[in-house]
Each structure stands twice: as C-alpha cells, then as structure tokens.
XYZ file of C-alpha atoms in Angstrom:
522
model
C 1.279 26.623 -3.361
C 3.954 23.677 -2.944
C 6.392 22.913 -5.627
C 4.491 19.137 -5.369
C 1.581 21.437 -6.327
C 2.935 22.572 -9.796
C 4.343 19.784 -10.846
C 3.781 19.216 -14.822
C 0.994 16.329 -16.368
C 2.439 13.537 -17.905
C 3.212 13.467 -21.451
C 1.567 10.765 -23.695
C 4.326 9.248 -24.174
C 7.863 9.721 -22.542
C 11.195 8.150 -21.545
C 13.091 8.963 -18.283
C 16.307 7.290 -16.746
C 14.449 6.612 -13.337
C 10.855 5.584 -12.590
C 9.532 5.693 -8.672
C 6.347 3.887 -8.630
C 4.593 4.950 -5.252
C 4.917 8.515 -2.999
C 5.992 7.214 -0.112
C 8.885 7.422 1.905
C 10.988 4.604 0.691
C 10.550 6.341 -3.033
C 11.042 9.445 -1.479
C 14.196 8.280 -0.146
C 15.923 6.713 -3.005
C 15.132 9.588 -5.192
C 16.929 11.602 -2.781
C 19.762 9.789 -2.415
C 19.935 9.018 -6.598
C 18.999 13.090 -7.377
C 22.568 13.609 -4.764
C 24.722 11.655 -6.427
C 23.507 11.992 -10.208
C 21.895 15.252 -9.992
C 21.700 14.837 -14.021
C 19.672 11.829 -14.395
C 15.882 12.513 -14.307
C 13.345 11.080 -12.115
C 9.459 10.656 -12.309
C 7.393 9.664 -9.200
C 4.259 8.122 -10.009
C 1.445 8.421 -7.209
C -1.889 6.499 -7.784
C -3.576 8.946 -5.054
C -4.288 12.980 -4.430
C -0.790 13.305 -2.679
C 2.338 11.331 -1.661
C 2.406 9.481 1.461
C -1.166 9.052 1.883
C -0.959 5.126 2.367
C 1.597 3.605 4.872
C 3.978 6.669 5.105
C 1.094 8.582 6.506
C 1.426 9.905 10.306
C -1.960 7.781 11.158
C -1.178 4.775 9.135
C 2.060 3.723 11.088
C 3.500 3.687 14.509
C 5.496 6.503 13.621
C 8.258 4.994 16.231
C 11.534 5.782 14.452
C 12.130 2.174 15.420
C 15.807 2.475 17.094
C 15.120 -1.150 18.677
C 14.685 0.750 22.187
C 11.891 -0.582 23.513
C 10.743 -3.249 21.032
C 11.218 -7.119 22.354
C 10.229 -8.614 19.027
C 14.017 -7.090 18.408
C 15.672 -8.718 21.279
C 14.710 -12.310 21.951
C 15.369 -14.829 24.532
C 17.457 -18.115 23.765
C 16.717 -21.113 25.197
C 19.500 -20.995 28.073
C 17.808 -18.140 29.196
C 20.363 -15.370 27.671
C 18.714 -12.827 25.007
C 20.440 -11.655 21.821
C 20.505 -8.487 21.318
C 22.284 -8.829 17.352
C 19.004 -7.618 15.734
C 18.237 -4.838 18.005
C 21.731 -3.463 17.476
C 21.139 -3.916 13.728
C 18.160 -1.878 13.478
C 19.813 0.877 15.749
C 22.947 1.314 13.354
C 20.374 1.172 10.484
C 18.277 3.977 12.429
C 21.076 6.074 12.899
C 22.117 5.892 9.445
C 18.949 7.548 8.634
C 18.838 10.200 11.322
C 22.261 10.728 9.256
C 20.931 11.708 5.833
C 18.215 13.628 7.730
C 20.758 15.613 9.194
C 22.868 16.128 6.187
C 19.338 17.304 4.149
C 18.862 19.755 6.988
C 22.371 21.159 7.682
C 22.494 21.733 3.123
C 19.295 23.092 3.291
C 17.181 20.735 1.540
C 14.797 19.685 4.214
C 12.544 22.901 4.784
C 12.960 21.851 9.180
C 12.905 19.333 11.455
C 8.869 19.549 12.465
C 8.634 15.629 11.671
C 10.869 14.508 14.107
C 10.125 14.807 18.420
C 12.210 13.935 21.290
C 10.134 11.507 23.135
C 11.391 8.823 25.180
C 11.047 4.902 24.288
C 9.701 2.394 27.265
C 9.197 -1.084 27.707
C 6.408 -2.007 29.856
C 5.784 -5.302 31.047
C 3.623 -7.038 33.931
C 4.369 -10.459 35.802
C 7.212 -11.702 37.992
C 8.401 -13.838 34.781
C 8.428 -10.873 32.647
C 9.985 -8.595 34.823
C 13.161 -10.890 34.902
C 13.304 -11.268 31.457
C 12.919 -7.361 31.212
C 15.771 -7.253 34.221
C 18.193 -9.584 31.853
C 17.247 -7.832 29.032
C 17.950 -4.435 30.228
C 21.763 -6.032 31.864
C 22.615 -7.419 27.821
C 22.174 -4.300 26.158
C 23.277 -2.049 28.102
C 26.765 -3.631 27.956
C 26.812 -2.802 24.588
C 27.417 0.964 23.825
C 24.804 1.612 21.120
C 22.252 0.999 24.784
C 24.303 2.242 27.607
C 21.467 4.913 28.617
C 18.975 2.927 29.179
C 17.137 2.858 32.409
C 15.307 -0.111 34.382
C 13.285 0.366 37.258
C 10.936 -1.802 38.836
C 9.959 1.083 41.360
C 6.524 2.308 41.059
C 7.311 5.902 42.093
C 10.139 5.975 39.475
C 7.960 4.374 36.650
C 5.295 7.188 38.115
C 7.761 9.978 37.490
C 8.780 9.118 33.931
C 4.687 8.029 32.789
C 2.011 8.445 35.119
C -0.788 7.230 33.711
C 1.119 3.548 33.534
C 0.979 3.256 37.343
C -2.448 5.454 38.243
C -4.877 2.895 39.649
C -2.869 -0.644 39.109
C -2.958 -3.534 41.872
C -0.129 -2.477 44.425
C 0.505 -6.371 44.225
C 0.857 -6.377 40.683
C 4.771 -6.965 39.899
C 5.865 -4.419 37.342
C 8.998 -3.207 35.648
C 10.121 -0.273 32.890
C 12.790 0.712 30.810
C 13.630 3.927 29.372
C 15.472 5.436 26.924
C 15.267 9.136 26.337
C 16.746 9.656 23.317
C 13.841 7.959 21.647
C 11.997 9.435 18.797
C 8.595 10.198 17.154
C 8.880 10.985 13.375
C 6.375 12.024 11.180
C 6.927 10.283 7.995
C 3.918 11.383 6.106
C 5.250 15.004 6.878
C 9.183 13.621 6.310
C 7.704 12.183 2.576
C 6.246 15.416 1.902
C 9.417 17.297 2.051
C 11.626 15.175 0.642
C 9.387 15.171 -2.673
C 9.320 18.791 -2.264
C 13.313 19.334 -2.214
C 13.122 16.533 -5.219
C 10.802 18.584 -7.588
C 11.961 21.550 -6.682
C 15.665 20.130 -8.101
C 13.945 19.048 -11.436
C 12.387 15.421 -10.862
C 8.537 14.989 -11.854
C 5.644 14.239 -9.852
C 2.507 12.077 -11.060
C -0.185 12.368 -8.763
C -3.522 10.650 -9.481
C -1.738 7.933 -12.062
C -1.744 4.207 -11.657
C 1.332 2.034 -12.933
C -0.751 -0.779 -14.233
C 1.852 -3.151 -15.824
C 5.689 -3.137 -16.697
C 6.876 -5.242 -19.887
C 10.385 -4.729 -20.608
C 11.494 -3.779 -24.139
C 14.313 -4.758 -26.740
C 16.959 -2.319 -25.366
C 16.578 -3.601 -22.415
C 14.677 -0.912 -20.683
C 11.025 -0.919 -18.681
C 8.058 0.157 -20.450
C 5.662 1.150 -17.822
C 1.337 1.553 -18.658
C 0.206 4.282 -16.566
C -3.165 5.445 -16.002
C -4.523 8.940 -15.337
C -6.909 8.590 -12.691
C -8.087 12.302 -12.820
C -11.610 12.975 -12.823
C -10.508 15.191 -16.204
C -8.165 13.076 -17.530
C -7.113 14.523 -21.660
C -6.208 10.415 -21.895
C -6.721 7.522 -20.014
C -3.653 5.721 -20.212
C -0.359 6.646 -21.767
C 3.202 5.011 -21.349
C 7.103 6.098 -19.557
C 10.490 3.857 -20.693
C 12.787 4.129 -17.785
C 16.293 2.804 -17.669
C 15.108 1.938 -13.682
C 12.307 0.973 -12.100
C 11.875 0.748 -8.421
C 8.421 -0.681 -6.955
C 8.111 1.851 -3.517
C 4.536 1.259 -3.442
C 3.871 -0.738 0.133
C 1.390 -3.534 -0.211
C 0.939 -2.910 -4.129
C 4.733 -3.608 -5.167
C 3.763 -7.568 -5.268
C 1.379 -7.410 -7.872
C 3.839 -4.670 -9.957
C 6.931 -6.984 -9.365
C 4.794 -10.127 -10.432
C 3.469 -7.916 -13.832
C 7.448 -7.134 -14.775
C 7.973 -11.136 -14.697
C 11.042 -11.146 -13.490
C 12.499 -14.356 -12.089
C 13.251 -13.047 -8.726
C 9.896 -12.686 -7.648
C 8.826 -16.419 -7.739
C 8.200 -18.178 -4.592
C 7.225 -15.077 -3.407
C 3.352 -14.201 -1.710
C 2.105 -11.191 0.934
C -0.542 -11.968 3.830
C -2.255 -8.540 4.048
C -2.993 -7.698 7.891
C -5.157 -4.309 8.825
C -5.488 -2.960 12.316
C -6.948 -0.565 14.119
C -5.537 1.961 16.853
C -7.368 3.921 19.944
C -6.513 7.694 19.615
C -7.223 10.622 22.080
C -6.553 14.407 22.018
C -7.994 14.891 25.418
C -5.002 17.235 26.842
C -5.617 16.775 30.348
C -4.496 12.756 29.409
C -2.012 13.741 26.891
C 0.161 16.729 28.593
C 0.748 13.327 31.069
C 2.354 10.831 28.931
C 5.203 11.879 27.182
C 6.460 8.003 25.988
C 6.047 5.388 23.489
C 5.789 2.627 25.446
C 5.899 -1.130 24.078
C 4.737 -4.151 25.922
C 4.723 -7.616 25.446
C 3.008 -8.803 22.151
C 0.016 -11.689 22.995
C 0.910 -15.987 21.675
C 1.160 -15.917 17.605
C 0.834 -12.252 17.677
C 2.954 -10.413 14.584
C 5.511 -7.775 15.653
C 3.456 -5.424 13.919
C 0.407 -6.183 16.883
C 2.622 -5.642 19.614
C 0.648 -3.532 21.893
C 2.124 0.760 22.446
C 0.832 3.585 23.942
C 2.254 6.429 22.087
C 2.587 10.417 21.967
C 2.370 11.200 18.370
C 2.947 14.478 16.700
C 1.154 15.308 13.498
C 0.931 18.859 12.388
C 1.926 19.980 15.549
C -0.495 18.396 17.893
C -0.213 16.008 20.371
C -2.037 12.836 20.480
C -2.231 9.915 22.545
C -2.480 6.306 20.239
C -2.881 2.733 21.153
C -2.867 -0.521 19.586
C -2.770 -1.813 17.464
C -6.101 -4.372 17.005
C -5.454 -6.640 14.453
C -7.660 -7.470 11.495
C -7.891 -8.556 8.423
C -8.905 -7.215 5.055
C -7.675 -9.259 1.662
C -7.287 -5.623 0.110
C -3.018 -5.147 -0.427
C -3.222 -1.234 0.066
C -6.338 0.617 2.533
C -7.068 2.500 -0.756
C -6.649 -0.406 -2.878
C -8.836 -3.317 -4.316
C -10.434 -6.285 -2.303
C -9.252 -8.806 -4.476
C -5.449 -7.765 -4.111
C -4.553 -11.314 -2.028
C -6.617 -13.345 -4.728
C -5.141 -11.580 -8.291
C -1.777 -12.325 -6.185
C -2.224 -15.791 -6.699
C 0.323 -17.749 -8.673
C 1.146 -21.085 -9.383
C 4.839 -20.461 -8.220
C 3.763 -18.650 -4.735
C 0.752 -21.145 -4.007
C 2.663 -23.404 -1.987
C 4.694 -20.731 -0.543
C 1.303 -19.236 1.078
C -0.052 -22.441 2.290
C 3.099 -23.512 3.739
C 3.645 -20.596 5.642
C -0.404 -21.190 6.925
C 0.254 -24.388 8.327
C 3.747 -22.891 9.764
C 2.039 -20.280 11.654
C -1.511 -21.408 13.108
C -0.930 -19.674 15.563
C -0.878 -16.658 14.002
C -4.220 -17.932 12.108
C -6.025 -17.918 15.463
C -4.874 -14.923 16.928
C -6.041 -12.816 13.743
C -9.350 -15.026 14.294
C -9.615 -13.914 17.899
C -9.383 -9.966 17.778
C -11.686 -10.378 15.061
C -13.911 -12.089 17.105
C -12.844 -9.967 20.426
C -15.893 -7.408 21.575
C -15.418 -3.392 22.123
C -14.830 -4.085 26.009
C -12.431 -6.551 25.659
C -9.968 -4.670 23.274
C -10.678 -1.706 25.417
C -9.077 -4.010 28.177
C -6.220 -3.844 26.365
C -5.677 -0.427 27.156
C -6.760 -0.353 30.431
C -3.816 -3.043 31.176
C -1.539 0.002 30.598
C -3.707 2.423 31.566
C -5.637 1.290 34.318
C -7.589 4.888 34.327
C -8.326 4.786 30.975
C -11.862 5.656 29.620
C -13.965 4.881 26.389
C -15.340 8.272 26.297
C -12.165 9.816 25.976
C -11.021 7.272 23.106
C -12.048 7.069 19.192
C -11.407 4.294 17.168
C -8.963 4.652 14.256
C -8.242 2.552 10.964
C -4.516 1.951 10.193
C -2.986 1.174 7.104
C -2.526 -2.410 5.665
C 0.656 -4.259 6.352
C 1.372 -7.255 3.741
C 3.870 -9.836 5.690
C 6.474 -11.309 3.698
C 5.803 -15.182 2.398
C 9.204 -16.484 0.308
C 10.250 -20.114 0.145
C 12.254 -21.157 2.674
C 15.413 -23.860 2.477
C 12.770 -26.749 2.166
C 10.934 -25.290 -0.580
C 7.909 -24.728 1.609
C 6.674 -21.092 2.513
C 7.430 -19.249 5.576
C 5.854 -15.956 6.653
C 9.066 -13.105 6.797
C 8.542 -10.519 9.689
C 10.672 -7.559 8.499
C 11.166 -6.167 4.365
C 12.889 -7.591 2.323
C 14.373 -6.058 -1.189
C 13.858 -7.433 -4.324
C 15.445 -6.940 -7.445
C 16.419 -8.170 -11.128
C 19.695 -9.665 -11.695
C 20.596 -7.446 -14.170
C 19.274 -4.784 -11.510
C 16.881 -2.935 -13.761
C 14.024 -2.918 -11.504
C 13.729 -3.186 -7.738
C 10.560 -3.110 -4.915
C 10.250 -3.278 -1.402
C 7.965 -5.889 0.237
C 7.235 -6.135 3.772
C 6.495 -3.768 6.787
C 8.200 -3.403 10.284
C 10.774 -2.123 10.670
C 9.978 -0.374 7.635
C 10.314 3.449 7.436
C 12.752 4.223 10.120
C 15.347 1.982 7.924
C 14.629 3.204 4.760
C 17.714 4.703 4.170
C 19.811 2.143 4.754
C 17.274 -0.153 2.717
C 17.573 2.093 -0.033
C 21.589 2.123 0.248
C 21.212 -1.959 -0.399
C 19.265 -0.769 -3.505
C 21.814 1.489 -4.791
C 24.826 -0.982 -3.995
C 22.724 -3.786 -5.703
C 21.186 -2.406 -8.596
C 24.275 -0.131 -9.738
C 27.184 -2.094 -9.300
C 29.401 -0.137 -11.996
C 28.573 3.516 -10.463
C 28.613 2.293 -6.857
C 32.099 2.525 -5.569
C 32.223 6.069 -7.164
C 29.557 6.779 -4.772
C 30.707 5.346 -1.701
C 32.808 8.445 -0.309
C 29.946 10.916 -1.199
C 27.262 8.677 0.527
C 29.728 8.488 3.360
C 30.113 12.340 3.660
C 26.229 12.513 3.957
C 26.320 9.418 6.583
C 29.262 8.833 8.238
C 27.670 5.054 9.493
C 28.601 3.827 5.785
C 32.392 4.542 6.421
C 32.460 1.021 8.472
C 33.266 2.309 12.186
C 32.373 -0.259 14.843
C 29.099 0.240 16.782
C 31.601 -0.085 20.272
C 33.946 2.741 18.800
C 30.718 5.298 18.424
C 31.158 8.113 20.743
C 27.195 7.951 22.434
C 26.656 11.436 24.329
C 25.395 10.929 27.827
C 24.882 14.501 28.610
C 21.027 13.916 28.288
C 20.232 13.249 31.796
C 16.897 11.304 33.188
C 16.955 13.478 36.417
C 16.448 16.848 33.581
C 13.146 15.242 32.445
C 10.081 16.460 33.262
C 7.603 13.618 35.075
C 4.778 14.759 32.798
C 4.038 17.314 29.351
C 6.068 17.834 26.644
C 10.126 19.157 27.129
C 10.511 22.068 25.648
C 12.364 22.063 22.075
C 16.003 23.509 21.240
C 16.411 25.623 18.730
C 12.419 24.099 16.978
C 12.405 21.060 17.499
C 14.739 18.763 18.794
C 17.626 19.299 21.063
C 20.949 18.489 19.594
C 22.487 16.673 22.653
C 19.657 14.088 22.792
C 20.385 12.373 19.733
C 24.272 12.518 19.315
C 25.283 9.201 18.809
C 28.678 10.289 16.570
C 30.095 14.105 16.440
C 28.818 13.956 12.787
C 25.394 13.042 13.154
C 22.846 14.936 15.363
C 19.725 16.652 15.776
C-alpha cells in the first residue's frame, strides 16, 4: 500500500495554509517545491478522481515528449527573409533543463523513489518535399550555432535516416526528397508515473491527499483568505460537501482551472475564455514494429493546424513497456476535462470573455476548418497519415486511442479583441492569494519553471529568501548564460544502435546523455 493510499478523509470543516486543487503534475510540482522551502506550512491536494494524474498528466493523455524544443518546428519558425528564430526553442530548452534539474536534485536527496519515468530516446524531425527539406537544412545550420543545439544531426541520406529509424524510410518513393534531424539526448518522461511520486514523497512528508473530492466554488472571506466548497464524491461519502480556508489557492486542475478561477471572481481572469480540443492517437505494442523505432519523431503540422496536432511517431514507456504512438487526430468535444461535463465550454460563458472567444474565431478560421476536416476525415485517410511516415504501416497492427482534452488559451489581445494563445499561461490575484494554470503545450515538461513564476509572483515577501535554496536544487535559476553551459558531447551518434532500445546505465538513464551543466544530470 502507497502512502497516497493512506492518506486521511477530509475533515468537515478545516483550515490549511496551502490548497492544490487538481493531482496533476503542475500541483504536484509546486507542492514540492513549497513543502522544500517551508517544510512547516501544510498542504492539501484535492483530486476530483480515484488517483492523481489521471487526466492530462497521464502517460496516454499527453505526448509524453519532455518537450526540449528538439524536434518541434512550431518552436522554431521561419521569418519572412527566409531566416528562422530559434528564441523560443532556446526558451523552452533552458525551461526543460530547469526541470530535469529539480528531478535530479529529488533523486540524488532521495525523495523520488527512481528514475523509471524518464527514457533516453532520441528526438527527430521528419519532413518531406524539396521546400521543406531546405527549411529543415537552414533550420538545422541556426541552431546548431547556438550551444544549447550543437549535437544535433541533419542528414538528407536515406541510408543514414535508415540507420537511426527504419521504419521512416522502409517502402518510400526513392524520388521522394527527404531530410532528418536528430538529437540523442532527447527524452520520453512519464508524467503520470513522475505525478505519482512526487505526491508520494509529498504525503509521505506530512501534506494531505483528497482523492474523490470536487472543489466546487471559492469565495474569499473577511481575513482575506479562500474558502473553498468541496464535495466528496465517494460512493460512501459520511457528508456530501464540507469546506477548507487556505491562506493559498492554486488552480492545477488542466482544462477545469477556468471555471474555478472564474468562481473565485477575481479580476484577473476577465477577458479570459478556453477552446477545448480532443484528439485521438494510433498506438501499437506489436514488438517486431516497436524493437525498430527507437525516436520521437515530429513532422510538419498540416495549414491552421494547432501545435498540439502536429503529427509524431513516438516510443513511449509506461510501466515499463514499450509502445509505438501516433497522432494526434484532432477533434472536438465542448467537455473542459475527458472526465468532465459536456457543458464545460457553455457554463464558461461570460459576458467579459464573449468577445474574447468570438474574436479569436474569426482570427483563426483556419483553425475552424481544419478541426472541421479531421472530423469529417474517414478511417483510411487518417490512417494515411501514418503511412506518410511509415510507409509499411498496417491497420491491423494499430488501435485507436482517446487522448486527453487540451483547452487553448483565448485572452484579449492589445485591440481588445480575442486571440487564441498557443502555450500556458499563469494566472494569478494581485494580492497573489490564488493562482491557476491555463493552457497546454508545452505544458508538463516546463512545469517547474512555470511553477518558479508562481512562487516569485505570488510570494513576493518570502521570495528572495528562497532564491539561493531554489538555486542549490537548480542551478539554471542562478542566471548563467545558455552560451556559457558546458553541453557534454561524449554521447556519440556512431554508439547508437540502428534499431531496439539502448541499454540503460545504472536503471534507467545514462548520465552522460543528458549533461547539459556538471550540476545537472541523469
């Protein structure tokens, strides 16, 4: 049995200095980070379902990329002279590494129980077309100047692309022009498995754990703390609904922190709206196709596509297997959470974010008719999909999947109108009380550094105390340049194997893969 496992019911009524509404890993996260710097202050994580990270944290419900910017070209895009900025990709690479950081720091004191949620597995780019493999060509020449992306490999060599992924080449049009990139110090993570032992290390250290009970509404009280309604959604439940004052409040709970941030009425939320999106992925566990792709490999994302629909062929890890996914198929469901209630989008609604969401419709048609066409698109022709990177590719060997729901960012832009935000985005009170997290991609592979903007933003008296211990955990925080990083290059693409899985050092992952700094490393 799990310390998550024995963790007390809920008193009636109760009052705690921090509230986490939502198991997943950005709560997950900022509990750890507040239980390390005031181990004193008590904590209560409130989880409407059986477990934590059951919605998007879970393994099956996300990419599960540990998005380092390697091999995503939403991240890197192309300016009209031709030249492509690479600012954002570095930006979610520092932001990556800061949370390898704490991962190593929870590991090296003890607290994570091991590193089974995190694989070596190399990140590609994959694109077809003469015009695409010069943009991949320039790409590939910008970052690598920079040192965060001196590794990475391009190759427009068949035999080469053959040797790092197979099945990418296996039965394609000799004619066709193609081109890769590689980086081997890519990742997989397993962030429903990460989640899971983070709350464990939390409760085991004295913080609370509410599964099965539904924050409801927040109304804040004379002494200036949050009142929170909670119900118990046991089958068995003594009472229905009870209540929990925190001091803080922060709204981790994906797709459902809208509604929550909109029921604590605090100005900061106006203007702001969520356009759910759902999706679907192809999965297989044949291992005869599995043992010979050992890549996530990105390709180029289809006119008005989101980020979040840009097409991958992944190895993913979950509970020690090996998978193959693809996708992901876009959809659309008005529900805000894939265990939560159709009319989320419409009980959203306010007179503040109306104009936000129809501004941000007519800004991105394009986007309209895209989600229109892979609803409309048949079994065969989102099976093409995969057969464009896997040419040998077979529907018996494939099962469809349902992913989690993604709620894109609306917020007013400088003309008062709405536009639709790719990324997250962190709200909070003024008097920084109560905080959520809205959006998706990049998501869970920045949390840590999301959570680090919560911290600096929503304590402002006890944050500079912190800085030099949060800097001891992740060295990233101290300020060093991204050019003065010391990026080991001992990982060599000739040691790789052209097919299966490498075998692990000392687990799991092999330290000199992922030293990017002599003080952070798996």
């Amino acid at each position: 049995m799990t310390s998550r496992e024995t963790a007390p019911r809920q008193r009636p009524s109760d009052a705690v200095d921090v509230v986490l509404v939502g198991g997943g890993i950005m709560s997950a996260t900022l509990g750890t980070l507040i239980q390390q710097l005031e181990p004193t202050w008590s904590i209560r994580i409130i989880e409407r379902l059986d477990d934590v990270a059951l919605e998007s944290s879970n393994p099956w419900n996300n990419a599960g990329t540990g998005h380092a910017a390697l091999c995503e070209l939403n991240y890197t895009s192309e300016k009209p002279d031709g030249t492509v900025d690479i600012s954002k990709a570095v930006q979610i690479n520092e932001q990556f590494e800061t949370s390898r950081e704490l991962w190593q720091h929870l590991l090296a004191t003890g607290q994570l129980a091991d590193q089974s949620f995190i694989q070596r597995t190399p990140h590609m780019t994959f694109v077809r077309g003469a015009e695409n493999v010069e943009f991949l060509r320039r790409r590939h020449a910008t970052m690598t100047a920079h040192p965060l992306f001196r590794d990475m490999e391009f190759s427009t060599d068949r035999a080469e692309i053959a040797r790092w992924t197979p099945l990418l080449t296996e039965g394609r049009d000799a004619d066709e022009p193609v081109a890769a990139t590689r980086s081997v110090a890519g990742t997989d993570v397993d962030f429903g498995n990460l989640t899971r032992q983070l709350v464990d290390n939390l409760v085991r250290h004295g913080a609370e754990l509410q599964r099965q009970h539904e924050v409801t509404s927040l109304k804040r009280t004379k002494d200036r703390r949050w009142r929170l309604k909670v119900k118990d959604r046991s089958w068995n439940a003594p009472r229905r609904t009870s209540t929990v004052t925190a001091r803080f409040v922060f709204v981790g709970a994906g797709g459902g922190a809208l509604p929550l941030l909109q029921s604590a009425g605090i100005p900061e939320i106006k203007g702001f709206g969520g356009f759910p999106i759902s999706g679907e992925f192809l999965r297989t566990d044949n291992p005869e196709i599995v043992a010979r792709h050992h890549a996530k490999v990105y390709g180029k994302a289809d006119v008005g596509a989101p980020p979040m629909s840009v097409p991958h062929l992944d190895t993913r890890v979950v509970d020690g297997k090996s998978y193959l996914m693809f996708g992901p198929y876009a959809g659309f469901s008005p529900k805000y959470l894939k265990k939560g209630k159709y009319l989320g989008l419409i009980t959203s609604l306010r007179a503040h974010n109306i104009t936000s969401m129809l501004g941000a419709g007519l800004k991105n048609i394009d986007l309209t008719q895209y989600l229109l066409g892979q609803l409309a698109a048949a079994p065969e022709s989102k099976f093409h999909s995969l057969q464009q990177f896997m040419p040998t590719a077979h529907p018996k060997d494939w099962e469809k999947i349902t992913a989690g729901q993604r709620v894109q960012v609306i917020k007013r832009d400088a003309d008062g109108k709405g536009v639709l935000q790719f990324g997250t985005e962190v709200v909070a009170a003024a008097d920084g009380s109560i905080a959520g997290l809205l959006g998706a991609s990049p998501g869970a592979s920045t949390a840590v550094s999301a959570m680090v903007d919560v911290l600096d933003r929503c304590f402002p008296e006890e944050f500079p105390s912190w800085r030099q211990q949060l800097a001891a955990m992740m060295p990233s925080l101290d300020g060093v340049p991204a050019d003065a990083r010391e990026i080991d290059t001992t990982a060599s693409a000739a040691d790789e194997p052209a097919a299966g899985l490498p075998e692990p050092v000392d687990g799991v992952l092999p330290a000199s893969v992922y030293e990017s700094r002599a003080d952070s490393r798996f």
